[in-house]
């Protein structure tokens, strides 16, 4: 069964498995002890740190291992804020950062920098958000949902000029190469590149003011308290070195496969929007959104067909709130499919996916009553569609069905209490060449007004 969700968690690399098994026998003792078993464990831990630091591009004494990538982000943000508390408590983050970053800064003084329709920040806009009381800036190296690479080098230069440390979340990109920028702090997560889960990296450059948050002990320079999981750390470092050895070749191979998906999906499936930057992107990841379907059903049907994919669609979440990444980009959230290919994915797997996808989407659309040819009625200049209490993608489906019921220049008002409609109706208008006039409160929901252009 093809696994196409490497951006969530990559399959365990064979080198990681071998290193883990070997380290279970050799690295079980306390590396802080001076007896033979402790010294052996310390040697393994030090070697892993040197390997990981070489891959990151920092000194070994600048890098610590944490219990996860999320823990690394939280510790990095809290430590940088504590170390610069005399400067102020203001943060600058992009609107598409991982939820681990956004959760960590909730309730603080934060400026969210918007992104363009590809999902990238403008370095100039990011720079203008920096203030005298800005203690920390955060910017991911590449987005986890759409694959767009961020202009980290340019932003890092602006941050350095302003005297603000920049924390880079490199979870999605570190397996493909180092972050070539003058960053101050960097985090990553081993299970994203084929290491074991439960190992994160936090690198803090020398000279960056940093005060560990919470109780401190002698482990990991006081920045990650608790007994080190040496076997997992060894496996994480060994697999990082292994994936880097083949990264260039896999980059070229997977990029061609993703290019094929990006080109063929809009040809094979009507009413599809491929999102994310087509050039400045991760080599293995592509995301597209389909009109008139819900993401959860599409994922289930693809799973039944033998493909494991992911989604940022609001319909895959119990909260029914659209993905904050897709919302910030202003693209369609419904029917969202993220394909992220692991190393070794074959051409045949991609070809079969492209064969299966059109039938899956067509079946889901048919079951949801997606619009087909309708007999136009020219008698109503204004029309109201009541979709209150109905969830995505039904409000958009009802809009699409009704659009031929008004003449060119006429308007349709869709009543909806689904938060996803605030994103999906304007996105539908852009995709179908209709004019979105805006929204207004309407009883228990919101009224979205569209003018027919053709």
Short mmCIF file of C-alpha atoms in Angstrom, two decimals, residues 322 333 392 395-396 414 416-426 436 448:
data_model
loop_
_atom_site.label_atom_id
_atom_site.label_comp_id
_atom_site.label_asym_id
_atom_site.label_seq_id
_atom_site.Cartn_x
_atom_site.Cartn_y
_atom_site.Cartn_z
CA UNK A 322 -10.41 25.61 8.09
CA UNK A 333 -9.95 24.65 1.95
CA UNK A 392 -18.59 22.02 3.75
CA UNK A 395 -22.71 25.74 0.78
CA UNK A 396 -20.40 25.93 -2.25
CA UNK A 414 -25.57 32.29 0.39
CA UNK A 416 -24.12 29.80 5.97
CA UNK A 417 -22.98 29.26 9.55
CA UNK A 418 -19.96 27.16 8.53
CA UNK A 419 -16.65 28.96 9.12
CA UNK A 420 -15.19 27.28 6.03
CA UNK A 421 -17.59 29.20 3.80
CA UNK A 422 -15.72 32.42 4.61
CA UNK A 423 -12.75 30.98 2.75
CA UNK A 424 -14.32 28.62 0.24
CA UNK A 425 -16.90 30.92 -1.34
CA UNK A 426 -14.36 33.63 -2.29
CA UNK A 436 -17.34 38.05 -4.73
CA UNK A 448 -22.05 35.83 1.38
#
